[in-house]
mmCIF file of C-alpha atoms in Angstrom:
data_model
loop_
_atom_site.group_PDB
_atom_site.id
_atom_site.type_symbol
_atom_site.label_atom_id
_atom_site.label_comp_id
_atom_site.label_asym_id
_atom_site.label_seq_id
_atom_site.Cartn_x
_atom_site.Cartn_y
_atom_site.Cartn_z
ATOM 1 C CA UNK A 953 -8.690 -6.945 9.796
ATOM 2 C CA UNK A 954 -6.399 -5.458 12.606
ATOM 3 C CA UNK A 955 -3.345 -7.407 13.638
ATOM 4 C CA UNK A 956 -1.811 -6.499 16.982
ATOM 5 C CA UNK A 957 1.599 -7.437 18.407
ATOM 6 C CA UNK A 958 2.754 -7.258 22.023
ATOM 7 C CA UNK A 959 6.029 -7.667 24.087
ATOM 8 C CA UNK A 960 8.920 -9.035 22.104
ATOM 9 C CA UNK A 961 6.755 -9.830 19.097
ATOM 10 C CA UNK A 962 5.970 -6.170 18.759
ATOM 11 C CA UNK A 963 9.686 -5.273 19.011
ATOM 12 C CA UNK A 964 10.721 -7.849 16.489
ATOM 13 C CA UNK A 965 8.178 -6.834 13.866
ATOM 14 C CA UNK A 966 8.749 -3.230 14.640
ATOM 15 C CA UNK A 967 5.086 -2.004 15.059
ATOM 16 C CA UNK A 968 2.179 -2.459 17.499
ATOM 17 C CA UNK A 969 -0.521 -2.957 15.059
ATOM 18 C CA UNK A 970 -1.552 -2.880 11.327
ATOM 19 C CA UNK A 971 -4.346 -3.683 8.955
ATOM 20 C CA UNK A 972 -4.156 -6.775 7.062
ATOM 21 C CA UNK A 973 -6.230 -7.626 4.053
ATOM 22 C CA UNK A 974 -8.694 -10.492 5.259
ATOM 23 C CA UNK A 975 -8.411 -13.799 3.415
ATOM 24 C CA UNK A 976 -6.489 -16.055 5.661
ATOM 25 C CA UNK A 977 -8.948 -18.992 6.737
ATOM 26 C CA UNK A 978 -7.167 -19.723 10.038
ATOM 27 C CA UNK A 979 -4.532 -18.056 12.278
ATOM 28 C CA UNK A 980 -2.070 -20.535 10.959
ATOM 29 C CA UNK A 981 -2.810 -19.350 7.476
ATOM 30 C CA UNK A 982 -2.378 -15.701 8.628
ATOM 31 C CA UNK A 983 1.071 -16.571 10.126
ATOM 32 C CA UNK A 984 2.118 -18.052 6.729
ATOM 33 C CA UNK A 985 0.814 -14.990 4.870
ATOM 34 C CA UNK A 986 2.770 -12.634 7.246
ATOM 35 C CA UNK A 987 5.933 -14.789 7.521
ATOM 36 C CA UNK A 988 6.170 -14.563 3.676
ATOM 37 C CA UNK A 989 6.355 -10.849 3.610
ATOM 38 C CA UNK A 990 9.778 -10.016 5.106
ATOM 39 C CA UNK A 991 12.453 -11.395 7.272
ATOM 40 C CA UNK A 992 11.359 -9.512 10.466
ATOM 41 C CA UNK A 993 8.090 -11.302 10.324
ATOM 42 C CA UNK A 994 9.590 -14.688 9.540
ATOM 43 C CA UNK A 995 11.915 -14.109 12.715
ATOM 44 C CA UNK A 996 9.012 -13.298 14.855
ATOM 45 C CA UNK A 997 6.892 -16.343 13.688
ATOM 46 C CA UNK A 998 9.795 -18.740 13.300
ATOM 47 C CA UNK A 999 8.718 -20.797 16.518
ATOM 48 C CA UNK A 1000 5.065 -20.539 16.905
ATOM 49 C CA UNK A 1001 5.199 -22.682 20.118
ATOM 50 C CA UNK A 1002 6.735 -19.690 21.689
ATOM 51 C CA UNK A 1003 3.741 -17.542 20.792
ATOM 52 C CA UNK A 1004 0.190 -17.231 21.985
ATOM 53 C CA UNK A 1005 -2.694 -15.745 19.998
ATOM 54 C CA UNK A 1006 -5.992 -13.936 20.777
ATOM 55 C CA UNK A 1007 -8.955 -13.620 18.202
ATOM 56 C CA UNK A 1008 -11.222 -10.819 18.835
ATOM 57 C CA UNK A 1009 -9.674 -10.510 22.460
ATOM 58 C CA UNK A 1010 -10.199 -14.244 23.478
ATOM 59 C CA UNK A 1011 -7.456 -16.674 23.731
ATOM 60 C CA UNK A 1012 -7.339 -18.834 20.729
ATOM 61 C CA UNK A 1013 -5.131 -21.364 18.986
ATOM 62 C CA UNK A 1014 -3.368 -21.652 15.634
ATOM 63 C CA UNK A 1015 -6.293 -23.580 13.994
ATOM 64 C CA UNK A 1016 -8.845 -21.110 15.088
ATOM 65 C CA UNK A 1017 -10.842 -19.978 11.940
ATOM 66 C CA UNK A 1018 -10.769 -16.199 11.135
ATOM 67 C CA UNK A 1019 -14.083 -15.940 9.331
ATOM 68 C CA UNK A 1020 -15.620 -12.719 10.512
ATOM 69 C CA UNK A 1021 -12.664 -12.030 12.932
ATOM 70 C CA UNK A 1022 -11.953 -8.328 13.394
ATOM 71 C CA UNK A 1023 -8.820 -8.455 15.392
ATOM 72 C CA UNK A 1024 -6.034 -10.923 15.880
ATOM 73 C CA UNK A 1025 -3.203 -10.372 18.316
ATOM 74 C CA UNK A 1026 0.062 -12.236 18.685
ATOM 75 C CA UNK A 1027 2.172 -12.292 21.817
ATOM 76 C CA UNK A 1028 4.544 -14.397 24.057
ATOM 77 C CA UNK A 1029 3.152 -16.426 27.010
ATOM 78 C CA UNK A 1030 1.677 -14.008 29.493
ATOM 79 C CA UNK A 1031 3.495 -12.960 32.791
ATOM 80 C CA UNK A 1032 0.982 -11.091 34.856
ATOM 81 C CA UNK A 1033 0.703 -10.900 38.698
ATOM 82 C CA UNK B 1442 -6.407 -1.537 35.487
ATOM 83 C CA UNK B 1443 -4.387 1.612 36.312
ATOM 84 C CA UNK B 1444 -1.020 3.141 35.766
ATOM 85 C CA UNK B 1445 -1.015 4.973 39.023
ATOM 86 C CA UNK B 1446 0.084 3.507 42.447
ATOM 87 C CA UNK B 1447 -2.621 2.232 44.826
ATOM 88 C CA UNK B 1448 -2.956 2.188 48.580
ATOM 89 C CA UNK B 1449 -3.055 -1.523 49.556
ATOM 90 C CA UNK B 1450 -4.167 -0.936 53.121
ATOM 91 C CA UNK B 1451 -6.978 1.614 52.024
ATOM 92 C CA UNK B 1452 -8.135 -0.691 49.195
ATOM 93 C CA UNK B 1453 -8.163 -3.707 51.514
ATOM 94 C CA UNK B 1454 -10.219 -1.812 54.183
ATOM 95 C CA UNK B 1455 -12.669 -0.230 51.678
ATOM 96 C CA UNK B 1456 -13.106 -3.755 50.302
ATOM 97 C CA UNK B 1457 -13.946 -5.252 53.617
ATOM 98 C CA UNK B 1458 -16.251 -2.375 54.484
ATOM 99 C CA UNK B 1459 -18.288 -3.051 51.385
ATOM 100 C CA UNK B 1460 -18.936 -6.692 52.462
ATOM 101 C CA UNK B 1461 -21.980 -7.815 54.519
ATOM 102 C CA UNK B 1462 -22.158 -11.033 56.430
ATOM 103 C CA UNK B 1463 -18.729 -12.222 55.277
ATOM 104 C CA UNK B 1464 -16.523 -13.776 57.890
ATOM 105 C CA UNK B 1465 -13.380 -13.848 55.952
ATOM 106 C CA UNK B 1466 -11.296 -11.515 53.567
ATOM 107 C CA UNK B 1467 -8.130 -12.684 52.045
ATOM 108 C CA UNK B 1468 -5.771 -10.251 50.321
ATOM 109 C CA UNK B 1469 -2.597 -10.780 48.257
ATOM 110 C CA UNK B 1470 -0.186 -8.086 46.978
ATOM 111 C CA UNK B 1471 2.390 -8.690 44.236
ATOM 112 C CA UNK B 1472 5.627 -6.443 44.636
ATOM 113 C CA UNK B 1473 8.404 -5.757 42.228
ATOM 114 C CA UNK B 1474 11.508 -7.616 43.251
ATOM 115 C CA UNK B 1475 14.790 -5.864 43.109
ATOM 116 C CA UNK B 1476 16.800 -8.896 41.818
ATOM 117 C CA UNK B 1477 19.511 -8.478 44.369
ATOM 118 C CA UNK B 1478 19.870 -4.763 43.756
ATOM 119 C CA UNK B 1479 20.233 -5.200 39.997
ATOM 120 C CA UNK B 1480 16.779 -4.018 38.852
ATOM 121 C CA UNK B 1481 16.517 -0.422 37.661
ATOM 122 C CA UNK B 1482 12.802 -0.669 36.545
ATOM 123 C CA UNK B 1483 10.129 -2.958 35.381
ATOM 124 C CA UNK B 1484 7.816 -2.175 32.321
ATOM 125 C CA UNK B 1485 4.411 -3.793 32.433
ATOM 126 C CA UNK B 1486 2.756 -3.906 28.969
ATOM 127 C CA UNK B 1487 -0.819 -5.071 28.566
ATOM 128 C CA UNK B 1488 -3.571 -5.424 25.874
ATOM 129 C CA UNK B 1489 -6.090 -2.756 26.555
ATOM 130 C CA UNK B 1490 -9.661 -4.150 26.102
ATOM 131 C CA UNK B 1491 -8.755 -7.707 26.270
ATOM 132 C CA UNK B 1492 -7.141 -7.301 29.730
ATOM 133 C CA UNK B 1493 -10.353 -5.989 31.252
ATOM 134 C CA UNK B 1494 -12.299 -8.910 29.766
ATOM 135 C CA UNK B 1495 -9.884 -11.491 30.841
ATOM 136 C CA UNK B 1496 -9.788 -10.163 34.438
ATOM 137 C CA UNK B 1497 -13.646 -10.002 34.424
ATOM 138 C CA UNK B 1498 -13.771 -13.592 33.120
ATOM 139 C CA UNK B 1499 -11.298 -14.938 35.651
ATOM 140 C CA UNK B 1500 -13.378 -13.192 38.610
ATOM 141 C CA UNK B 1501 -16.604 -14.637 37.238
ATOM 142 C CA UNK B 1502 -14.982 -18.127 37.118
ATOM 143 C CA UNK B 1503 -14.087 -17.659 40.794
ATOM 144 C CA UNK B 1504 -17.589 -16.590 41.877
ATOM 145 C CA UNK B 1505 -19.006 -19.438 40.012
ATOM 146 C CA UNK B 1506 -16.761 -21.881 41.923
ATOM 147 C CA UNK B 1507 -16.806 -20.452 45.506
ATOM 148 C CA UNK B 1508 -19.278 -18.868 47.736
ATOM 149 C CA UNK B 1509 -17.885 -15.373 47.458
ATOM 150 C CA UNK B 1510 -19.426 -12.152 48.755
ATOM 151 C CA UNK B 1511 -17.017 -10.030 46.554
ATOM 152 C CA UNK B 1512 -13.702 -9.943 44.928
ATOM 153 C CA UNK B 1513 -11.325 -7.353 43.693
ATOM 154 C CA UNK B 1514 -8.313 -7.299 41.294
ATOM 155 C CA UNK B 1515 -6.184 -4.192 40.823
ATOM 156 C CA UNK B 1516 -3.292 -4.293 38.381
ATOM 157 C CA UNK B 1517 -1.023 -1.690 37.369
ATOM 158 C CA UNK B 1518 0.776 -1.097 33.911
ATOM 159 C CA UNK B 1519 3.562 1.172 32.800
ATOM 160 C CA UNK B 1520 6.925 1.609 34.563
ATOM 161 C CA UNK B 1521 7.490 0.376 38.152
ATOM 162 C CA UNK B 1522 10.469 0.498 40.432
ATOM 163 C CA UNK B 1523 11.803 -2.229 42.833
ATOM 164 C CA UNK B 1524 9.489 -2.583 45.902
ATOM 165 C CA UNK B 1525 6.533 -0.874 44.014
ATOM 166 C CA UNK B 1526 3.299 -2.842 44.311
ATOM 167 C CA UNK B 1527 2.234 -4.336 40.976
ATOM 168 C CA UNK B 1528 -1.095 -5.750 41.901
ATOM 169 C CA UNK B 1529 -3.491 -7.014 44.461
ATOM 170 C CA UNK B 1530 -6.417 -9.405 44.751
ATOM 171 C CA UNK B 1531 -8.916 -9.640 47.456
ATOM 172 C CA UNK B 1532 -11.564 -12.282 48.042
ATOM 173 C CA UNK B 1533 -14.429 -12.314 50.626
ATOM 174 C CA UNK B 1534 -16.427 -15.135 51.748
ATOM 175 C CA UNK B 1535 -18.482 -16.401 54.645
ATOM 176 C CA UNK B 1536 -15.643 -18.837 55.505
ATOM 177 C CA UNK B 1537 -11.838 -18.623 55.221
ATOM 178 C CA UNK B 1538 -11.310 -21.758 52.996
ATOM 179 C CA UNK B 1539 -13.334 -20.259 50.122
ATOM 180 C CA UNK B 1540 -11.662 -16.900 50.465
ATOM 181 C CA UNK B 1541 -8.077 -18.434 50.472
ATOM 182 C CA UNK B 1542 -8.809 -20.686 47.508
ATOM 183 C CA UNK B 1543 -10.447 -18.067 45.461
ATOM 184 C CA UNK B 1544 -7.648 -15.572 46.148
ATOM 185 C CA UNK B 1545 -5.043 -18.162 44.978
ATOM 186 C CA UNK B 1546 -7.233 -19.070 41.934
ATOM 187 C CA UNK B 1547 -7.389 -15.404 40.925
ATOM 188 C CA UNK B 1548 -3.617 -15.168 41.259
ATOM 189 C CA UNK B 1549 -2.880 -18.430 39.418
ATOM 190 C CA UNK B 1550 -5.121 -17.291 36.394
ATOM 191 C CA UNK B 1551 -4.172 -13.723 36.159
ATOM 192 C CA UNK B 1552 -0.484 -14.727 36.170
ATOM 193 C CA UNK B 1553 -0.787 -16.838 32.901
ATOM 194 C CA UNK B 1554 -4.242 -16.123 31.387
ATOM 195 C CA UNK B 1555 -4.421 -12.220 31.550
ATOM 196 C CA UNK B 1556 -2.566 -10.373 28.843
ATOM 197 C CA UNK B 1557 0.282 -8.801 30.763
ATOM 198 C CA UNK B 1558 3.958 -8.841 29.786
ATOM 199 C CA UNK B 1559 6.944 -7.751 32.001
ATOM 200 C CA UNK B 1560 10.102 -6.267 30.848
ATOM 201 C CA UNK B 1561 13.013 -5.941 33.344
ATOM 202 C CA UNK B 1562 15.758 -3.264 32.768
ATOM 203 C CA UNK B 1563 19.025 -3.813 34.738
ATOM 204 C CA UNK B 1564 22.399 -2.347 34.135
ATOM 205 C CA UNK B 1565 23.074 -5.268 31.809
ATOM 206 C CA UNK B 1566 20.232 -4.354 29.484
ATOM 207 C CA UNK B 1567 16.531 -5.148 29.179
ATOM 208 C CA UNK B 1568 14.849 -8.402 28.823
ATOM 209 C CA UNK B 1569 11.179 -9.705 28.663
ATOM 210 C CA UNK B 1570 10.559 -11.993 31.637
ATOM 211 C CA UNK B 1571 9.896 -15.627 30.428
ATOM 212 C CA UNK B 1572 6.830 -17.396 31.496
ATOM 213 C CA UNK B 1573 7.589 -20.096 33.987
ATOM 214 C CA UNK B 1574 6.530 -23.688 33.581
ATOM 215 C CA UNK B 1575 5.559 -23.815 37.293
ATOM 216 C CA UNK B 1576 2.956 -21.007 36.612
ATOM 217 C CA UNK B 1577 1.291 -22.959 33.774
ATOM 218 C CA UNK B 1578 1.393 -26.126 36.154
ATOM 219 C CA UNK B 1579 -0.334 -24.207 38.950
ATOM 220 C CA UNK B 1580 -3.566 -24.012 36.764
ATOM 221 C CA UNK B 1581 -3.826 -27.890 36.650
ATOM 222 C CA UNK B 1582 -4.880 -28.141 40.238
ATOM 223 C CA UNK B 1583 -8.038 -26.045 39.373
ATOM 224 C CA UNK B 1584 -8.835 -28.204 36.351
ATOM 225 C CA UNK B 1585 -9.300 -31.325 38.417
#
């Protein structure tokens, strides 16, 4: 599964995308799995209320199941326009 | 989606010329503010793939809701300077009310539901622009 990071999440983690072994049942589980890795992940995911998530390029939430998901992206609230 | 600048007047004219039987065209352009002269440049990041889907879905929602002959969204990414145009929307309808409302709807949704992020660089450093609660609140009027 590809995991993508944008804006300050990308800067804090230090990379734009990576491949993560599938296994997390929900987005929340994936966050826990990543946060347990290293301090930079923990820092990026410290306050998930400040984050938004997309699963397969559709806006999702932290309880969204990841069964069959190919791409998950984490980013701050969007500021278009 | 494009990195290159666009010609607002030419785009608006071409959009209007493509319409038939439409009595109203409303356009909006978003421009980089100079922050009182402090801004050096603004970087716009987006999520290639998802951005196009999100914009298409927002436009489809507008067409489902109002009687539109056509709609247009142009949004730039990359590095922009103060006074550069960031984006534009246009909506065409038989009557002005639908065109005005649809243009506002497109703007409100693409501000907080399309995957764009802005980073402003000033002499003091660079910072990501925080989303504003008012932009989120603006969506509520469309959910009634």
